[in-house]
CSV table of C-alpha atoms in Angstrom, one decimal:
chain,number,residue,atom,x,y,z
A,1,LEU,CA,120.0,220.8,53.3
A,2,THR,CA,117.9,220.4,50.0
A,3,PRO,CA,116.0,224.4,51.2
A,4,TYR,CA,118.9,225.8,50.9
A,5,LEU,CA,120.3,224.0,48.1
A,6,SER,CA,117.3,224.8,46.0
A,7,LEU,CA,117.9,229.0,47.0
A,8,LEU,CA,121.4,228.2,44.9
A,9,PRO,CA,121.4,229.0,41.1
A,10,ASN,CA,120.6,226.2,38.7
A,11,GLU,CA,124.0,226.0,37.4
A,12,CYS,CA,125.7,225.7,41.3
A,13,ILE,CA,123.4,222.9,41.5
A,14,ILE,CA,123.9,221.0,38.5
A,15,HIS,CA,127.9,221.2,39.2
A,16,ILE,CA,127.7,220.4,43.1
A,17,LEU,CA,125.2,217.2,41.5
A,18,SER,CA,128.0,216.2,39.2
A,19,PHE,CA,130.1,215.3,42.0
A,20,LEU,CA,127.9,212.3,43.3
A,21,PRO,CA,128.2,208.9,42.0
A,22,HIS,CA,125.0,208.3,38.9
A,23,PHE,CA,123.7,205.1,40.8
A,24,PRO,CA,122.4,205.4,43.7
A,25,ASP,CA,122.6,209.0,44.4
A,26,LEU,CA,121.5,211.3,41.9
A,27,ILE,CA,118.5,208.7,40.9
A,28,ARG,CA,117.6,209.0,44.9
A,29,ILE,CA,118.1,213.2,44.7
A,30,SER,CA,115.6,213.2,41.7
A,31,ARG,CA,112.8,212.1,44.2
A,32,LEU,CA,113.5,215.4,46.6
A,33,SER,CA,111.6,217.5,45.0
A,34,HIS,CA,110.2,218.8,40.9
A,35,LYS,CA,113.4,221.4,40.5
A,36,PHE,CA,116.0,218.3,41.6
A,37,HIS,CA,113.7,216.1,39.2
A,38,SER,CA,114.2,218.2,36.6
A,39,LEU,CA,118.0,218.6,37.1
A,40,TYR,CA,119.2,215.4,37.6
A,41,LYS,CA,118.5,214.9,34.0
A,42,SER,CA,120.6,217.7,32.8
A,43,GLU,CA,123.2,216.3,29.5
A,44,SER,CA,126.3,217.6,31.7
A,45,LEU,CA,125.5,215.0,34.2
A,46,TRP,CA,125.1,212.3,31.7
A,47,ARG,CA,127.5,213.1,29.4
A,48,SER,CA,130.2,210.3,30.4
A,49,ILE,CA,129.0,207.2,31.9
A,50,ASP,CA,131.3,204.4,33.1
A,51,LEU,CA,128.9,201.3,34.5
A,52,SER,CA,131.9,199.3,35.5
A,53,LEU,CA,131.4,201.5,38.5
A,54,TYR,CA,128.1,199.6,39.1
A,55,GLU,CA,129.2,196.3,36.8
A,56,LYS,CA,126.9,194.1,39.9
A,57,PHE,CA,123.6,195.5,38.6
A,58,SER,CA,124.7,196.5,35.2
A,59,SER,CA,122.2,195.5,32.3
A,60,ASP,CA,120.5,195.8,29.2
A,61,ARG,CA,117.5,198.2,31.0
A,62,LEU,CA,120.4,200.0,32.3
A,63,LEU,CA,122.1,200.6,29.8
A,64,VAL,CA,118.8,201.7,27.3
A,65,PHE,CA,117.6,204.3,30.7
A,66,VAL,CA,121.0,205.9,30.1
A,67,ALA,CA,120.8,206.2,26.4
A,68,THR,CA,116.6,207.7,26.9
A,69,LEU,CA,117.9,209.9,29.4
A,70,ASN,CA,120.4,211.9,27.5
A,71,PRO,CA,121.0,210.8,23.8
A,72,SER,CA,123.6,213.2,23.2
A,73,LEU,CA,126.7,211.2,26.2
A,74,SER,CA,129.7,211.1,24.8
A,75,SER,CA,131.5,208.5,26.8
A,76,LEU,CA,130.9,205.2,27.8
A,77,SER,CA,132.6,202.3,29.1
A,78,ILE,CA,130.8,199.3,29.6
A,79,ARG,CA,134.3,197.2,30.9
A,80,SER,CA,133.4,194.0,33.0
A,81,CYS,CA,129.5,194.2,32.7
A,82,THR,CA,128.7,190.7,32.0
A,83,GLN,CA,125.2,190.8,32.3
A,84,ILE,CA,124.9,193.6,28.9
A,85,THR,CA,123.8,191.4,25.7
A,86,ASP,CA,123.4,192.3,22.4
A,87,VAL,CA,120.4,193.9,22.6
A,88,GLY,CA,121.5,196.4,25.1
A,89,LEU,CA,124.3,197.5,23.6
A,90,THR,CA,122.0,197.8,20.1
A,91,ALA,CA,119.4,199.7,21.5
A,92,PHE,CA,121.8,202.2,23.1
A,93,LEU,CA,124.2,202.5,20.0
A,94,GLY,CA,121.4,203.5,17.9
A,95,ARG,CA,120.0,206.2,20.3
A,96,CYS,CA,123.6,208.0,21.1
A,97,GLY,CA,126.0,206.3,18.4
A,98,PRO,CA,125.6,209.2,16.6
A,99,LYS,CA,127.0,211.9,19.3
A,100,LEU,CA,129.8,209.4,20.9
A,101,ASN,CA,133.3,209.8,20.8
A,102,SER,CA,134.4,206.8,23.6
A,103,LEU,CA,133.5,203.5,23.8
A,104,CYS,CA,135.1,200.6,26.0
A,105,LEU,CA,134.1,196.7,26.1
A,106,GLU,CA,137.4,196.2,28.0
A,107,ASP,CA,136.9,192.7,29.3
A,108,LEU,CA,134.1,191.9,27.8
A,109,GLU,CA,135.3,188.5,25.3
A,110,ARG,CA,132.9,186.2,23.8
A,111,GLN,CA,130.1,188.7,25.0
A,112,PHE,CA,128.9,190.0,21.8
A,113,SER,CA,128.3,188.7,18.5
A,114,ALA,CA,130.0,190.1,15.2
A,115,ARG,CA,127.4,191.6,13.5
A,116,CYS,CA,126.5,193.9,17.0
A,117,LEU,CA,130.3,194.9,16.8
A,118,LEU,CA,130.2,195.9,13.3
A,119,MET,CA,126.7,197.9,14.3
A,120,ILE,CA,129.7,200.5,16.2
A,121,GLY,CA,130.9,201.4,12.9
A,122,LYS,CA,127.7,201.9,11.0
A,123,LEU,CA,126.0,204.0,14.3
A,124,CYS,CA,129.2,205.6,15.3
A,125,PRO,CA,130.8,208.2,13.1
A,126,HIS,CA,132.5,210.4,15.5
A,127,LEU,CA,133.9,207.7,17.5
A,128,GLU,CA,137.9,208.3,18.7
A,129,THR,CA,138.6,206.1,21.0
A,130,LEU,CA,137.3,202.6,20.6
A,131,ILE,CA,138.3,199.5,23.5
A,132,LEU,CA,137.1,196.4,21.9
A,133,PRO,CA,136.8,193.0,23.9
A,134,GLY,CA,139.4,189.8,22.8
A,135,MET,CA,137.4,187.9,19.8
A,136,LEU,CA,137.6,184.5,18.8
A,137,GLU,CA,140.6,184.7,16.0
A,138,GLU,CA,138.1,183.7,12.9
A,139,TYR,CA,136.4,187.0,13.8
A,140,SER,CA,139.2,189.3,13.8
A,141,ASP,CA,139.5,190.1,10.1
A,142,GLU,CA,135.6,189.7,9.8
A,143,VAL,CA,134.9,192.5,12.6
A,144,ILE,CA,138.2,194.4,12.9
A,145,GLY,CA,138.7,195.4,9.6
A,146,PRO,CA,135.2,197.1,8.9
A,147,LEU,CA,135.6,198.2,11.7
A,148,VAL,CA,138.4,200.4,10.9
A,149,ASN,CA,137.3,200.7,7.6
A,150,ASP,CA,134.4,203.0,8.9
A,151,LEU,CA,135.6,204.5,11.6
A,152,GLY,CA,139.7,204.7,11.1
A,153,LYS,CA,139.9,208.8,10.1
A,154,ARG,CA,138.7,209.9,13.4
A,155,LEU,CA,139.9,206.9,15.5
A,156,LYS,CA,143.2,208.4,17.8
A,157,VAL,CA,142.9,205.6,20.4
A,158,PHE,CA,142.3,202.1,19.3
A,159,LYS,CA,142.4,199.0,21.7
A,160,SER,CA,141.6,195.4,20.9
A,161,PHE,CA,143.0,192.8,22.9
A,162,SER,CA,142.9,190.2,19.8
A,163,GLN,CA,144.9,188.9,17.5
A,164,PHE,CA,145.5,191.4,14.2
A,165,SER,CA,146.4,189.5,10.9
A,166,ASP,CA,148.4,191.9,8.2
A,167,VAL,CA,145.1,191.9,6.4
A,168,THR,CA,143.4,193.9,9.2
A,169,LEU,CA,146.9,195.9,9.7
A,170,LYS,CA,146.9,196.9,6.5
A,171,VAL,CA,143.6,198.8,6.8
A,172,VAL,CA,144.8,200.0,9.8
A,173,GLY,CA,147.4,201.4,8.4
A,174,GLU,CA,145.9,202.8,5.0
A,175,HIS,CA,143.3,204.8,7.5
A,176,CYS,CA,144.0,205.3,10.5
A,177,LYS,CA,146.4,208.2,9.5
A,178,ASP,CA,145.5,210.1,13.0
A,179,LEU,CA,146.1,207.4,15.3
A,180,GLU,CA,147.8,208.5,17.9
A,181,LYS,CA,148.0,204.9,20.2
A,182,LEU,CA,147.1,200.8,19.3
A,183,ARG,CA,147.3,198.4,21.4
A,184,ILE,CA,146.9,195.0,19.9
A,185,GLY,CA,146.8,191.1,20.8
A,186,THR,CA,146.9,189.5,23.9
A,187,THR,CA,149.1,188.3,27.1
A,188,THR,CA,147.9,184.7,27.2
A,189,LYS,CA,148.8,184.3,23.7
A,190,SER,CA,151.9,185.1,20.9
A,191,THR,CA,150.5,188.0,18.8
A,192,ARG,CA,152.5,186.9,15.1
A,193,LEU,CA,153.9,189.3,13.9
A,194,THR,CA,155.3,190.1,10.1
A,195,GLN,CA,157.4,191.9,8.0
A,196,GLU,CA,154.3,192.9,6.1
A,197,GLY,CA,152.4,193.9,9.2
A,198,LEU,CA,155.1,196.0,10.4
A,199,LYS,CA,155.3,197.8,7.5
A,200,ASN,CA,151.7,198.3,7.8
A,201,LEU,CA,151.9,200.0,11.3
A,202,SER,CA,154.9,202.3,9.5
A,203,LYS,CA,152.4,204.4,8.2
A,204,CYS,CA,150.9,205.0,11.2
A,205,LYS,CA,152.5,208.6,11.3
A,206,LYS,CA,151.1,210.1,14.3
A,207,LEU,CA,151.6,207.1,16.8
A,208,GLN,CA,152.8,207.6,19.4
A,209,SER,CA,152.1,204.8,21.7
A,210,LEU,CA,151.9,200.6,20.5
A,211,GLU,CA,151.1,198.0,23.3
A,212,ILE,CA,151.2,194.6,21.9
A,213,GLY,CA,150.6,191.4,23.7
A,214,TYR,CA,153.2,189.0,24.5
A,215,PHE,CA,154.7,188.8,20.9
A,216,THR,CA,156.6,187.3,18.1
A,217,LEU,CA,158.0,188.8,15.7
A,218,LEU,CA,158.4,186.5,12.1
A,219,LEU,CA,161.2,188.0,10.2
A,220,LYS,CA,161.6,186.6,6.4
A,221,ASP,CA,165.1,188.4,6.0
A,222,ASN,CA,167.8,190.9,7.4
A,223,LYS,CA,165.0,193.3,5.6
A,224,ALA,CA,161.7,193.0,8.7
A,225,LEU,CA,164.8,194.8,10.4
A,226,ALA,CA,164.4,197.9,9.0
A,227,ASN,CA,161.0,197.9,9.1
A,228,VAL,CA,161.6,197.5,13.5
A,229,GLY,CA,163.6,200.8,13.0
A,230,ILE,CA,160.4,203.1,10.6
A,231,LEU,CA,158.0,202.0,13.2
A,232,ALA,CA,160.0,203.0,16.2
A,233,ASN,CA,161.3,206.3,14.9
A,234,ASN,CA,157.9,206.8,14.1
A,235,ILE,CA,156.7,206.3,18.1
A,236,PRO,CA,158.3,209.5,20.3
A,237,ASN,CA,160.6,208.5,23.2
A,238,THR,CA,157.9,208.5,25.9
A,239,ALA,CA,160.8,208.5,28.7
A,240,GLN,CA,163.2,211.3,27.2
A,241,ASN,CA,160.3,213.4,26.9
A,242,ASN,CA,158.7,212.9,30.6
A,243,ASN,CA,162.3,213.3,31.5
A,244,ASN,CA,162.4,217.3,29.7
A,245,ASN,CA,159.1,217.7,30.8
A,246,ASN,CA,160.3,217.5,34.1
A,247,ASN,CA,163.2,219.2,33.5
A,248,ASN,CA,161.3,222.2,32.4
A,249,ASN,CA,159.1,222.0,35.2
């Protein structure tokens, strides 16, 4: 099969290789010949990496290898990759951060230090999607506020499985003007939302989807209900939009 593949134009071979898992198949293909070894390094094959598919052997060393192979990588998910530490993530961000468009760190509670997470805001100026792990409540304002301050102008999807204080929600409302999807709080602990927090969220005029973990709404007076209405009016009726789309089809 290899001799026949070698006769195809490089663009066709790369397209075929794009259907293979990165590990181990694409690595094995690189050993077939000098030509395949050259083609497997093509940027288009390594532009988006989901290491959660290989969580059992994902490590700092593997993450650094991916970063070295393609510094122009635009999307990375290391969901549930518990062997990756501050060392690997920081090294990766140093190489790929300037081009990174999407980063997922879900299901990695207490995996990274606050200092490491803050590097995301400094090294990834073009992030549009950021999914953070849950973190200790005392780290919430310390990490999320500065991150949003650095990245807010570009963020369109922001998810964090952590408590958000009114201070943090204020930063979100003031900086995330293009935010379309927001997820805050956990499903194991009540997320406290105050009147001030709702007022701040209502500033995100482009918000289309809001997901809040198990939460308690703290109302000081009836005026807070008005803020719920303001927030609801900012978010399109997804079910209605889906029905309209189905009818059009």
